[in-house]
CSV table of C-alpha atoms in Angstrom, one decimal:
chain,number,residue,atom,x,y,z
A,1,UNK,CA,27.3,-97.5,26.6
A,2,UNK,CA,27.2,-100.5,28.9
A,3,UNK,CA,27.9,-98.3,31.9
A,4,UNK,CA,25.1,-96.0,31.0
A,5,UNK,CA,22.7,-98.9,30.6
A,6,UNK,CA,23.8,-100.3,33.9
A,7,UNK,CA,23.2,-97.0,35.7
A,8,UNK,CA,19.7,-96.8,34.1
A,9,UNK,CA,18.9,-100.3,35.2
A,10,UNK,CA,20.0,-99.5,38.8
A,11,UNK,CA,17.9,-96.4,38.7
A,12,UNK,CA,14.8,-98.2,37.5
A,13,UNK,CA,15.3,-100.9,40.0
A,14,UNK,CA,15.5,-98.5,42.9
A,15,UNK,CA,12.5,-96.5,41.7
A,16,UNK,CA,10.2,-99.3,40.8
A,17,UNK,CA,11.1,-102.6,42.2
A,18,UNK,CA,13.9,-102.1,44.8
A,19,UNK,CA,13.7,-100.1,47.9
A,20,UNK,CA,10.2,-99.9,49.3
A,21,UNK,CA,11.2,-96.7,51.3
A,22,UNK,CA,11.6,-93.3,49.7
A,23,UNK,CA,13.2,-90.4,51.5
A,24,UNK,CA,12.4,-86.8,50.8
A,25,UNK,CA,15.0,-84.3,52.0
A,26,UNK,CA,13.1,-81.0,52.1
A,27,UNK,CA,15.2,-78.0,53.2
A,28,UNK,CA,17.5,-80.4,55.3
A,29,UNK,CA,14.6,-82.2,56.9
A,30,UNK,CA,14.0,-85.8,56.0
A,31,UNK,CA,10.6,-87.4,55.4
A,32,UNK,CA,10.2,-91.1,54.8
A,33,UNK,CA,7.4,-92.6,52.6
A,34,UNK,CA,6.7,-96.0,51.2
A,35,UNK,CA,6.6,-96.3,47.4
A,36,UNK,CA,2.9,-97.3,47.6
A,37,UNK,CA,2.1,-94.2,49.6
A,38,UNK,CA,3.9,-91.9,47.1
A,39,UNK,CA,1.6,-93.3,44.4
A,40,UNK,CA,-1.5,-92.3,46.3
A,41,UNK,CA,-0.3,-88.8,47.4
A,42,UNK,CA,-2.5,-86.0,46.0
A,43,UNK,CA,0.7,-84.0,45.4
A,44,UNK,CA,1.2,-83.9,41.6
A,45,UNK,CA,5.0,-83.4,41.9
A,46,UNK,CA,5.5,-86.6,44.0
A,47,UNK,CA,3.2,-88.7,41.9
A,48,UNK,CA,5.1,-87.5,38.8
A,49,UNK,CA,8.4,-88.3,40.6
A,50,UNK,CA,7.4,-91.9,41.0
A,51,UNK,CA,6.6,-92.2,37.3
A,52,UNK,CA,10.1,-91.0,36.2
A,53,UNK,CA,12.0,-93.5,34.1
A,54,UNK,CA,15.3,-91.6,33.7
A,55,UNK,CA,17.6,-89.6,35.9
A,56,UNK,CA,17.2,-86.6,33.7
A,57,UNK,CA,13.4,-86.6,34.1
A,58,UNK,CA,13.9,-87.0,37.8
A,59,UNK,CA,16.2,-84.0,38.1
A,60,UNK,CA,13.5,-81.9,36.5
A,61,UNK,CA,11.3,-82.5,39.5
A,62,UNK,CA,13.8,-82.4,42.3
A,63,UNK,CA,17.1,-80.7,43.0
A,64,UNK,CA,19.2,-83.8,43.5
A,65,UNK,CA,19.0,-87.5,43.9
A,66,UNK,CA,21.0,-90.1,45.8
A,67,UNK,CA,20.7,-93.5,44.2
A,68,UNK,CA,22.4,-95.4,47.0
A,69,UNK,CA,19.9,-94.2,49.7
A,70,UNK,CA,17.0,-93.6,47.3
A,71,UNK,CA,16.8,-90.0,48.7
A,72,UNK,CA,15.4,-87.0,46.9
A,73,UNK,CA,16.5,-83.5,47.7
A,74,UNK,CA,14.3,-80.4,47.5
A,75,UNK,CA,15.5,-76.9,48.3
A,76,UNK,CA,12.1,-75.8,49.7
A,77,UNK,CA,10.6,-74.7,53.0
A,78,UNK,CA,10.6,-77.7,55.3
A,79,UNK,CA,7.9,-76.3,57.8
A,80,UNK,CA,5.6,-75.5,54.9
A,81,UNK,CA,6.0,-79.0,53.6
A,82,UNK,CA,5.2,-80.4,57.0
A,83,UNK,CA,1.9,-78.4,57.0
A,84,UNK,CA,1.2,-79.7,53.5
A,85,UNK,CA,1.7,-83.3,54.7
A,86,UNK,CA,-0.7,-82.7,57.6
A,87,UNK,CA,-3.2,-81.8,54.9
A,88,UNK,CA,-2.5,-85.1,53.2
A,89,UNK,CA,-3.1,-87.0,56.5
A,90,UNK,CA,-6.1,-85.1,57.8
A,91,UNK,CA,-7.6,-83.3,54.8
A,92,UNK,CA,-7.4,-79.8,56.2
A,93,UNK,CA,-4.9,-77.2,54.9
A,94,UNK,CA,-4.2,-74.0,56.7
A,95,UNK,CA,-1.5,-71.4,56.5
A,96,UNK,CA,1.7,-71.8,58.4
A,97,UNK,CA,1.8,-69.3,61.3
A,98,UNK,CA,4.3,-66.5,61.0
A,99,UNK,CA,4.7,-67.2,57.3
A,100,UNK,CA,3.7,-64.9,54.4
A,101,UNK,CA,0.5,-66.1,52.8
A,102,UNK,CA,2.0,-65.6,49.3
A,103,UNK,CA,5.1,-67.6,50.2
A,104,UNK,CA,3.1,-70.5,51.5
A,105,UNK,CA,0.9,-70.3,48.4
A,106,UNK,CA,4.1,-70.5,46.3
A,107,UNK,CA,5.0,-73.7,48.2
A,108,UNK,CA,1.6,-75.1,47.5
A,109,UNK,CA,1.9,-74.5,43.8
A,110,UNK,CA,5.3,-76.1,43.8
A,111,UNK,CA,4.0,-79.3,45.3
A,112,UNK,CA,0.9,-79.3,43.1
A,113,UNK,CA,-1.9,-77.9,45.3
A,114,UNK,CA,-4.3,-75.1,44.5
A,115,UNK,CA,-5.9,-72.3,46.5
A,116,UNK,CA,-9.2,-74.3,46.6
A,117,UNK,CA,-7.4,-76.9,48.8
A,118,UNK,CA,-7.2,-74.2,51.6
A,119,UNK,CA,-9.8,-73.8,54.3
A,120,UNK,CA,-12.4,-71.0,53.6
A,121,UNK,CA,-10.9,-68.7,56.2
A,122,UNK,CA,-7.4,-69.1,54.7
A,123,UNK,CA,-8.8,-68.6,51.2
A,124,UNK,CA,-10.2,-65.3,52.2
A,125,UNK,CA,-6.8,-64.3,53.7
A,126,UNK,CA,-5.1,-65.3,50.5
A,127,UNK,CA,-7.5,-63.4,48.3
A,128,UNK,CA,-7.2,-60.3,50.4
A,129,UNK,CA,-3.4,-60.5,50.4
A,130,UNK,CA,-3.3,-61.0,46.6
A,131,UNK,CA,-5.6,-58.1,46.0
A,132,UNK,CA,-3.5,-55.9,48.2
A,133,UNK,CA,-0.3,-56.9,46.5
A,134,UNK,CA,-1.7,-56.4,43.0
A,135,UNK,CA,-2.1,-52.6,43.5
A,136,UNK,CA,1.6,-52.4,44.6
A,137,UNK,CA,2.9,-54.5,41.7
A,138,UNK,CA,0.6,-52.9,39.1
A,139,UNK,CA,2.6,-49.6,38.7
A,140,UNK,CA,5.9,-51.5,38.3
A,141,UNK,CA,4.3,-53.8,35.7
A,142,UNK,CA,3.1,-50.7,33.8
A,143,UNK,CA,6.6,-49.1,33.9
A,144,UNK,CA,8.1,-52.2,32.2
A,145,UNK,CA,5.6,-52.0,29.4
A,146,UNK,CA,6.8,-48.6,28.2
A,147,UNK,CA,5.7,-45.0,28.4
A,148,UNK,CA,2.5,-45.6,26.5
A,149,UNK,CA,1.0,-47.2,29.6
A,150,UNK,CA,1.7,-44.2,31.9
A,151,UNK,CA,-1.9,-43.0,31.8
A,152,UNK,CA,-3.1,-46.3,33.3
A,153,UNK,CA,-0.6,-45.9,36.1
A,154,UNK,CA,-2.0,-42.5,37.0
A,155,UNK,CA,-5.6,-43.8,36.7
A,156,UNK,CA,-4.7,-46.6,39.1
A,157,UNK,CA,-3.0,-44.2,41.5
A,158,UNK,CA,-6.0,-41.9,41.4
A,159,UNK,CA,-8.3,-44.8,42.1
A,160,UNK,CA,-6.3,-45.8,45.1
A,161,UNK,CA,-6.3,-42.2,46.3
A,162,UNK,CA,-10.1,-42.1,46.3
A,163,UNK,CA,-10.9,-45.7,47.3
A,164,UNK,CA,-8.2,-46.4,49.9
A,165,UNK,CA,-7.9,-43.7,52.5
A,166,UNK,CA,-4.7,-45.1,54.0
A,167,UNK,CA,-2.9,-45.6,50.7
A,168,UNK,CA,-1.1,-42.2,50.6
A,169,UNK,CA,-0.9,-38.8,52.3
A,170,UNK,CA,-3.2,-37.3,49.6
A,171,UNK,CA,-5.7,-40.0,50.2
A,172,UNK,CA,-5.8,-39.3,53.9
A,173,UNK,CA,-6.3,-35.6,53.2
A,174,UNK,CA,-9.2,-36.3,50.8
A,175,UNK,CA,-10.7,-38.7,53.3
A,176,UNK,CA,-10.5,-36.1,56.1
A,177,UNK,CA,-12.2,-33.5,53.8
A,178,UNK,CA,-15.0,-36.0,52.9
A,179,UNK,CA,-15.6,-36.8,56.6
A,180,UNK,CA,-15.8,-33.1,57.4
A,181,UNK,CA,-18.4,-32.5,54.7
A,182,UNK,CA,-20.4,-35.5,55.9
A,183,UNK,CA,-20.4,-34.1,59.5
A,184,UNK,CA,-21.4,-30.6,58.2
A,185,UNK,CA,-24.2,-32.1,56.2
A,186,UNK,CA,-25.5,-34.1,59.1
A,187,UNK,CA,-25.4,-31.1,61.4
A,188,UNK,CA,-27.3,-29.0,58.9
A,189,UNK,CA,-29.9,-31.7,58.3
A,190,UNK,CA,-30.6,-32.0,62.0
A,191,UNK,CA,-30.6,-28.3,62.6
A,192,UNK,CA,-33.1,-27.8,59.7
A,193,UNK,CA,-35.8,-29.6,61.7
A,194,UNK,CA,-35.6,-27.1,64.6
A,195,UNK,CA,-38.6,-24.7,65.0
A,196,UNK,CA,-36.3,-21.6,65.0
A,197,UNK,CA,-34.8,-22.7,61.6
A,198,UNK,CA,-37.4,-21.0,59.5
A,199,UNK,CA,-36.1,-17.5,59.0
A,200,UNK,CA,-35.4,-16.4,55.5
A,201,UNK,CA,-31.7,-15.5,56.1
A,202,UNK,CA,-31.1,-18.8,57.9
A,203,UNK,CA,-32.7,-20.7,55.0
A,204,UNK,CA,-30.5,-18.9,52.4
A,205,UNK,CA,-27.3,-19.8,54.4
A,206,UNK,CA,-28.5,-23.4,54.7
A,207,UNK,CA,-29.1,-23.7,50.9
A,208,UNK,CA,-25.6,-22.4,50.2
A,209,UNK,CA,-24.0,-24.8,52.6
A,210,UNK,CA,-26.1,-27.7,51.3
A,211,UNK,CA,-25.2,-26.9,47.7
A,212,UNK,CA,-21.5,-26.9,48.6
A,213,UNK,CA,-21.7,-30.3,50.3
A,214,UNK,CA,-23.7,-31.8,47.5
A,215,UNK,CA,-21.2,-30.4,45.0
A,216,UNK,CA,-18.3,-32.1,46.8
A,217,UNK,CA,-20.1,-35.4,47.1
A,218,UNK,CA,-21.2,-35.3,43.4
A,219,UNK,CA,-17.6,-34.5,42.2
A,220,UNK,CA,-16.2,-37.3,44.4
A,221,UNK,CA,-18.7,-39.8,43.1
A,222,UNK,CA,-18.1,-38.9,39.5
A,223,UNK,CA,-14.3,-39.1,39.8
A,224,UNK,CA,-14.5,-42.5,41.6
A,225,UNK,CA,-16.7,-43.8,38.8
A,226,UNK,CA,-14.4,-42.6,36.1
A,227,UNK,CA,-11.3,-44.2,37.6
A,228,UNK,CA,-12.9,-47.4,38.7
A,229,UNK,CA,-11.7,-50.7,37.1
A,230,UNK,CA,-15.2,-52.2,36.6
A,231,UNK,CA,-18.0,-49.7,36.1
A,232,UNK,CA,-20.7,-52.3,36.6
A,233,UNK,CA,-19.2,-53.5,39.8
A,234,UNK,CA,-18.9,-49.8,40.9
A,235,UNK,CA,-22.6,-49.2,40.3
A,236,UNK,CA,-23.7,-52.3,42.2
A,237,UNK,CA,-21.5,-51.7,45.2
A,238,UNK,CA,-23.7,-51.0,48.3
A,239,UNK,CA,-21.8,-47.9,49.5
A,240,UNK,CA,-22.0,-46.4,46.0
A,241,UNK,CA,-25.7,-47.1,45.9
A,242,UNK,CA,-26.0,-45.3,49.2
A,243,UNK,CA,-24.1,-42.3,47.8
A,244,UNK,CA,-26.5,-42.2,44.9
A,245,UNK,CA,-29.6,-42.4,47.1
A,246,UNK,CA,-28.2,-39.5,49.3
A,247,UNK,CA,-27.3,-37.2,46.4
A,248,UNK,CA,-30.3,-37.7,44.1
A,249,UNK,CA,-33.0,-36.1,46.4
A,250,UNK,CA,-31.2,-32.8,46.2
A,251,UNK,CA,-31.3,-32.7,42.4
A,252,UNK,CA,-34.9,-33.8,42.4
A,253,UNK,CA,-35.8,-31.0,44.7
A,254,UNK,CA,-33.9,-28.4,42.6
A,255,UNK,CA,-35.5,-29.8,39.4
A,256,UNK,CA,-39.0,-29.5,40.8
A,257,UNK,CA,-38.3,-26.0,41.9
A,258,UNK,CA,-37.1,-25.0,38.5
A,259,UNK,CA,-40.0,-26.7,36.6
A,260,UNK,CA,-42.9,-25.7,38.9
A,261,UNK,CA,-41.6,-22.4,40.1
A,262,UNK,CA,-43.0,-23.2,43.6
A,263,UNK,CA,-41.7,-21.7,46.7
A,264,UNK,CA,-39.2,-23.9,48.5
A,265,UNK,CA,-41.3,-23.6,51.7
A,266,UNK,CA,-44.2,-25.2,49.9
A,267,UNK,CA,-42.0,-27.9,48.5
A,268,UNK,CA,-40.7,-28.9,51.8
A,269,UNK,CA,-44.3,-29.3,53.0
A,270,UNK,CA,-44.7,-32.1,50.5
A,271,UNK,CA,-44.5,-35.6,52.0
A,272,UNK,CA,-42.5,-37.0,49.1
A,273,UNK,CA,-39.8,-34.3,49.2
A,274,UNK,CA,-39.5,-34.5,53.0
A,275,UNK,CA,-38.9,-38.3,52.6
A,276,UNK,CA,-36.3,-37.7,49.9
A,277,UNK,CA,-34.5,-35.1,52.0
A,278,UNK,CA,-34.4,-37.4,55.0
A,279,UNK,CA,-32.6,-40.0,52.8
A,280,UNK,CA,-29.6,-37.8,53.2
A,281,UNK,CA,-29.1,-39.4,56.6
A,282,UNK,CA,-27.6,-42.3,54.6
A,283,UNK,CA,-24.5,-40.1,54.3
A,284,UNK,CA,-23.5,-41.3,57.8
A,285,UNK,CA,-22.8,-44.7,56.2
A,286,UNK,CA,-20.2,-43.1,54.0
A,287,UNK,CA,-18.1,-42.9,57.2
A,288,UNK,CA,-17.6,-46.7,56.8
A,289,UNK,CA,-15.0,-45.9,54.2
A,290,UNK,CA,-12.8,-44.2,56.8
A,291,UNK,CA,-13.5,-45.9,60.1
A,292,UNK,CA,-12.3,-49.5,60.9
A,293,UNK,CA,-15.2,-50.2,63.3
A,294,UNK,CA,-18.0,-49.6,60.7
A,295,UNK,CA,-16.0,-51.7,58.1
A,296,UNK,CA,-15.7,-54.5,60.7
A,297,UNK,CA,-19.5,-54.3,61.3
A,298,UNK,CA,-20.3,-54.5,57.6
A,299,UNK,CA,-17.9,-57.3,56.9
A,300,UNK,CA,-19.2,-59.3,59.9
A,301,UNK,CA,-22.8,-58.9,58.8
A,302,UNK,CA,-21.9,-60.1,55.3
A,303,UNK,CA,-20.0,-63.2,56.5
A,304,UNK,CA,-22.6,-64.0,59.2
A,305,UNK,CA,-25.8,-63.7,57.2
A,306,UNK,CA,-26.5,-67.4,57.8
A,307,UNK,CA,-26.3,-66.9,61.5
A,308,UNK,CA,-28.5,-63.7,61.2
A,309,UNK,CA,-31.1,-65.6,59.3
A,310,UNK,CA,-31.0,-68.4,61.9
A,311,UNK,CA,-31.5,-65.8,64.6
A,312,UNK,CA,-34.5,-64.4,62.7
A,313,UNK,CA,-36.0,-67.8,62.3
A,314,UNK,CA,-35.7,-68.5,66.0
A,315,UNK,CA,-37.4,-65.2,66.9
A,316,UNK,CA,-40.2,-65.7,64.4
A,317,UNK,CA,-41.0,-69.2,65.6
A,318,UNK,CA,-41.0,-68.2,69.2
A,319,UNK,CA,-43.1,-65.1,68.4
A,320,UNK,CA,-45.7,-67.2,66.6
A,321,UNK,CA,-46.0,-69.7,69.5
A,322,UNK,CA,-46.0,-67.2,72.4
A,323,UNK,CA,-48.3,-64.7,70.6
A,324,UNK,CA,-50.9,-67.4,70.0
A,325,UNK,CA,-50.8,-68.6,73.6
A,326,UNK,CA,-50.9,-65.0,74.9
A,327,UNK,CA,-53.9,-64.1,72.9
A,328,UNK,CA,-55.7,-67.3,74.0
A,329,UNK,CA,-54.9,-66.8,77.8
A,330,UNK,CA,-55.5,-63.1,78.0
A,331,UNK,CA,-58.4,-62.6,75.6
A,332,UNK,CA,-59.6,-65.8,73.9
A,333,UNK,CA,-60.9,-67.5,77.0
A,334,UNK,CA,-63.1,-64.6,78.0
A,335,UNK,CA,-64.1,-62.5,74.9
A,336,UNK,CA,-66.2,-60.0,76.9
A,337,UNK,CA,-64.0,-59.0,79.8
A,338,UNK,CA,-60.6,-60.2,78.5
A,339,UNK,CA,-57.6,-58.0,78.1
A,340,UNK,CA,-58.3,-56.0,75.0
A,341,UNK,CA,-54.6,-55.3,74.4
A,342,UNK,CA,-54.4,-59.0,73.3
A,343,UNK,CA,-57.5,-59.0,71.1
A,344,UNK,CA,-55.6,-60.4,68.1
A,345,UNK,CA,-52.4,-62.5,67.5
A,346,UNK,CA,-50.7,-59.6,65.6
A,347,UNK,CA,-51.3,-57.4,68.6
A,348,UNK,CA,-49.8,-60.0,70.9
A,349,UNK,CA,-46.7,-60.3,68.6
A,350,UNK,CA,-45.7,-56.8,69.6
A,351,UNK,CA,-45.8,-57.8,73.3
A,352,UNK,CA,-43.8,-61.0,72.5
A,353,UNK,CA,-41.0,-59.2,70.6
A,354,UNK,CA,-40.5,-56.5,73.3
A,355,UNK,CA,-40.6,-59.2,76.0
A,356,UNK,CA,-38.1,-61.5,74.2
A,357,UNK,CA,-35.6,-58.7,73.7
A,358,UNK,CA,-36.1,-57.6,77.4
A,359,UNK,CA,-37.1,-54.1,76.3
A,360,UNK,CA,-40.5,-54.1,78.1
A,361,UNK,CA,-42.1,-50.7,77.2
A,362,UNK,CA,-45.0,-51.4,79.6
A,363,UNK,CA,-47.7,-50.3,77.1
A,364,UNK,CA,-49.3,-53.7,77.3
A,365,UNK,CA,-48.8,-56.5,79.8
A,366,UNK,CA,-50.6,-59.7,80.9
A,367,UNK,CA,-53.1,-59.5,83.9
A,368,UNK,CA,-54.0,-63.2,84.4
A,369,UNK,CA,-51.8,-65.6,86.3
A,370,UNK,CA,-51.4,-67.9,83.4
A,371,UNK,CA,-50.5,-64.9,81.2
A,372,UNK,CA,-47.8,-63.8,83.6
A,373,UNK,CA,-46.3,-67.2,83.8
A,374,UNK,CA,-46.3,-67.3,80.0
A,375,UNK,CA,-44.6,-63.9,80.0
A,376,UNK,CA,-41.8,-65.2,82.3
A,377,UNK,CA,-41.3,-68.1,80.0
A,378,UNK,CA,-41.2,-65.7,77.0
A,379,UNK,CA,-38.5,-63.6,78.5
A,380,UNK,CA,-36.3,-66.5,79.5
A,381,UNK,CA,-36.7,-68.2,76.1
A,382,UNK,CA,-35.9,-64.9,74.4
A,383,UNK,CA,-32.6,-64.6,76.3
A,384,UNK,CA,-31.6,-68.2,75.4
A,385,UNK,CA,-32.6,-68.0,71.8
A,386,UNK,CA,-30.9,-64.6,71.2
A,387,UNK,CA,-27.7,-65.9,72.9
A,388,UNK,CA,-27.3,-69.1,70.8
A,389,UNK,CA,-26.0,-67.5,67.5
A,390,UNK,CA,-24.2,-64.6,69.3
A,391,UNK,CA,-21.1,-66.8,69.9
A,392,UNK,CA,-20.6,-67.4,66.2
A,393,UNK,CA,-21.2,-63.7,65.3
A,394,UNK,CA,-18.8,-62.6,68.1
A,395,UNK,CA,-16.0,-64.8,66.8
A,396,UNK,CA,-16.6,-63.7,63.3
A,397,UNK,CA,-16.5,-60.0,64.4
A,398,UNK,CA,-13.1,-60.6,66.2
A,399,UNK,CA,-11.7,-62.3,63.1
A,400,UNK,CA,-12.9,-59.5,60.8
A,401,UNK,CA,-11.6,-56.8,63.1
A,402,UNK,CA,-8.2,-58.5,63.2
A,403,UNK,CA,-8.0,-58.9,59.4
A,404,UNK,CA,-8.9,-55.3,58.8
A,405,UNK,CA,-6.6,-54.1,61.5
A,406,UNK,CA,-3.6,-56.0,60.0
A,407,UNK,CA,-4.5,-54.6,56.5
A,408,UNK,CA,-4.7,-51.1,57.9
A,409,UNK,CA,-1.4,-51.5,59.7
A,410,UNK,CA,0.2,-52.7,56.5
A,411,UNK,CA,-1.1,-49.7,54.5
A,412,UNK,CA,0.0,-47.3,57.3
A,413,UNK,CA,3.5,-48.8,57.2
A,414,UNK,CA,3.6,-48.3,53.5
A,415,UNK,CA,2.4,-44.7,53.9
A,416,UNK,CA,5.1,-44.0,56.5
A,417,UNK,CA,7.8,-45.3,54.2
A,418,UNK,CA,6.6,-43.2,51.3
A,419,UNK,CA,6.4,-40.1,53.6
A,420,UNK,CA,10.0,-40.6,54.8
A,421,UNK,CA,11.3,-41.2,51.3
């Protein structure tokens, strides 16, 4: 009993009043900290380590402890801990290069950090990686729960087949068929506007092809809705809204034909129906599900909306200034013989926007010396203002492209392994 009490006293002395230097041995790499610094560290494991009052409590937090050297041993990743300590010093936490995001996140949880401590770019990487891994672990989880959960496995597999074109061979086949129908529909829509596309036989063939394409898109949309995880999220998704806007005009047209009994030629003469039919051009955006470039564009616009708003503000402010000056110099100083193209500020806004974007249609241009000088300033300022946010948008585009390319390569690797097996 006396020996145990003596060991306890030595332990308490070393931890609280003795050595002012604590050594952390993480994966064979030693880190030295003062006792006061360990109290202030935001890592919950180390702060709890300092509050231990017995060796048994201590060994619950670390793998081993050397009383003589006051050294704590942790069988963890040493480089990951080094990055975490950089966060303690500088307040910025990023992923360790060439290390799996989930493995680094596991190290963070061990030391007492959360995903909110990561930088926003790394948080997005972690969220994407966790969402990717969920669909791989989900079937295994369902298998362990028994045969009654088998239908959920098939629903999840069906959802991945329709939502992720690179998830399996069947998904790639369905994606190819969908792209083919989109291209056929676009070709038929463009051809229907030709003057020679008015013959009765041609119209009948066009209606048959149109019905087949609409039938495929409708069936695809219904199946994707039925197997979706969250029905409200599915309905609110932009691509699904575009699908609905592209499909609905056809059924409206068919319904009006059935109810009114009017000839299809007369219907197509209606302005409303022609507008609805032209909304089918939104099917082109469906290609974003299958092409990396369009996905990168959409993701970049979503992440850079602040920069896009800033660009719009720049253009609007410059347009207000230059249009007012152009109207004054070209027309306001001489109301009778002035340039009538600049009779109002809204009319001058058109000239400003085509000048700032260096398009220059030539439909209106300044004729006075002062107006031409102003036009030169307008063009130069437009180039500068448009170039300012482009750097941010470009870097975001490169980052989005890299993320999507890595994700696509990971899915392709999984697809190749499944095909070989």
